[in-house]
Amino acid sequence: MKFKCIIVDDEPPATRILENYIGKVSFLENVGVFNDSLKALEFLNTQSVDVIFLDIQMPQLTGLQISRIISKDIKVIFTTAYPDFALEGFELNAVDYLLKPIAFERFYQAVSKLNTDSKTEVVTNDSSDFIFVKTDGKNKFQKLFLYEILYVESLQNYVCIHTLKQQIITHSSLKNVIESLPEKDFIQIHKSFVVALKQIESTDSFSVFINAKELPIGATFKDAFFERIDQNKI
């Protein structure tokens, strides 16, 4: 299942960020962007929408006013540069209240609160050179070769599998993913990160560098990680 989303915000930079974030999440579908609150209401009168990302400070009608007008079946996530409206926003049963500038991790925390049936499974095969990752919808799986994986990042109730070509965000735990990956090729370096040993470019005492990305080494995992590194040093 995909949630049909619209963005209602009169600031183009803000809408571009939200469009980018929505595009990264497998269970979200962007069906409209509006910088005019009245046009957004016209759209909602004729189209089915599940989620609205709603700015609060807008001309004509504020986001708070719009949230009182629209169907109660539409889930509202407020976006604003002003924290003063947070209490009123939650009193209107908003899913969440995002304060600009919005980081992707915070955005994902908000959308993960949406009720969804798109549970994700990771299915291994006997040859252990690829996995199937369950995405949105019933019986929808994406094949992913293990050599493509750079690292896996935990995002609360979801994980993001980073590859050279794409990022796959899926409903799962990091523990579940670890159990599906061959131990000889992958290692956990932090409570939020599992890395592919073959993809590591360099390390120091605190970080691992993969594809120009710096990932932290957690104190709990440090000794075990460097023991693995020692096995391959010259």
mmCIF file of N, CA, C and O in Angstrom, residues 58 77 84 120 136 150 154-155 172 180 185 213 224 233:
data_model
loop_
_atom_site.group_PDB
_atom_site.id
_atom_site.type_symbol
_atom_site.label_atom_id
_atom_site.label_comp_id
_atom_site.label_asym_id
_atom_site.label_seq_id
_atom_site.Cartn_x
_atom_site.Cartn_y
_atom_site.Cartn_z
ATOM 1 N N MET A 58 0.457 30.550 6.075
ATOM 2 C CA MET A 58 0.208 30.756 4.652
ATOM 3 C C MET A 58 -0.842 31.848 4.469
ATOM 4 O O MET A 58 -1.671 32.080 5.359
ATOM 5 N N ILE A 77 0.417 16.111 8.637
ATOM 6 C CA ILE A 77 1.739 16.337 9.207
ATOM 7 C C ILE A 77 2.065 17.811 8.972
ATOM 8 O O ILE A 77 2.220 18.244 7.828
ATOM 9 N N ASP A 84 5.794 27.784 17.883
ATOM 10 C CA ASP A 84 4.727 28.250 18.768
ATOM 11 C C ASP A 84 3.401 27.517 18.551
ATOM 12 O O ASP A 84 2.550 27.485 19.441
ATOM 13 N N THR A 120 7.890 -5.215 5.791
ATOM 14 C CA THR A 120 8.964 -5.629 4.890
ATOM 15 C C THR A 120 9.679 -6.847 5.420
ATOM 16 O O THR A 120 9.963 -6.943 6.605
ATOM 17 N N ASP A 136 6.597 -2.000 -1.091
ATOM 18 C CA ASP A 136 5.190 -1.692 -0.869
ATOM 19 C C ASP A 136 4.294 -2.648 -1.655
ATOM 20 O O ASP A 136 4.622 -3.063 -2.751
ATOM 21 N N LEU A 150 26.379 -1.067 0.122
ATOM 22 C CA LEU A 150 27.467 -0.335 0.774
ATOM 23 C C LEU A 150 27.337 -0.451 2.286
ATOM 24 O O LEU A 150 28.267 -0.857 2.974
ATOM 25 N N SER A 154 19.846 2.031 10.222
ATOM 26 C CA SER A 154 18.600 1.891 10.967
ATOM 27 C C SER A 154 17.889 3.232 11.070
ATOM 28 O O SER A 154 18.502 4.260 11.390
ATOM 29 N N LEU A 155 16.577 3.219 10.804
ATOM 30 C CA LEU A 155 15.734 4.411 10.943
ATOM 31 C C LEU A 155 14.521 4.035 11.779
ATOM 32 O O LEU A 155 13.413 3.901 11.271
ATOM 33 N N SER A 172 11.543 -2.775 8.505
ATOM 34 C CA SER A 172 12.254 -3.909 9.085
ATOM 35 C C SER A 172 13.115 -3.398 10.226
ATOM 36 O O SER A 172 13.247 -2.189 10.421
ATOM 37 N N SER A 180 19.985 -11.741 7.890
ATOM 38 C CA SER A 180 19.808 -12.148 6.494
ATOM 39 C C SER A 180 21.069 -11.956 5.664
ATOM 40 O O SER A 180 21.108 -12.367 4.502
ATOM 41 N N ASP A 185 30.812 -11.227 5.253
ATOM 42 C CA ASP A 185 30.874 -10.058 4.372
ATOM 43 C C ASP A 185 30.396 -8.762 5.026
ATOM 44 O O ASP A 185 30.686 -7.673 4.509
ATOM 45 N N LYS A 213 31.405 8.649 2.397
ATOM 46 C CA LYS A 213 30.513 8.866 3.527
ATOM 47 C C LYS A 213 31.204 8.423 4.810
ATOM 48 O O LYS A 213 31.779 7.320 4.876
ATOM 49 N N ALA A 224 35.322 -5.596 18.292
ATOM 50 C CA ALA A 224 35.000 -6.662 17.340
ATOM 51 C C ALA A 224 35.280 -6.212 15.907
ATOM 52 O O ALA A 224 35.770 -7.002 15.082
ATOM 53 N N LYS A 233 44.739 -7.345 7.531
ATOM 54 C CA LYS A 233 45.771 -6.323 7.394
ATOM 55 C C LYS A 233 47.071 -6.950 6.894
ATOM 56 O O LYS A 233 47.293 -8.159 6.987
#
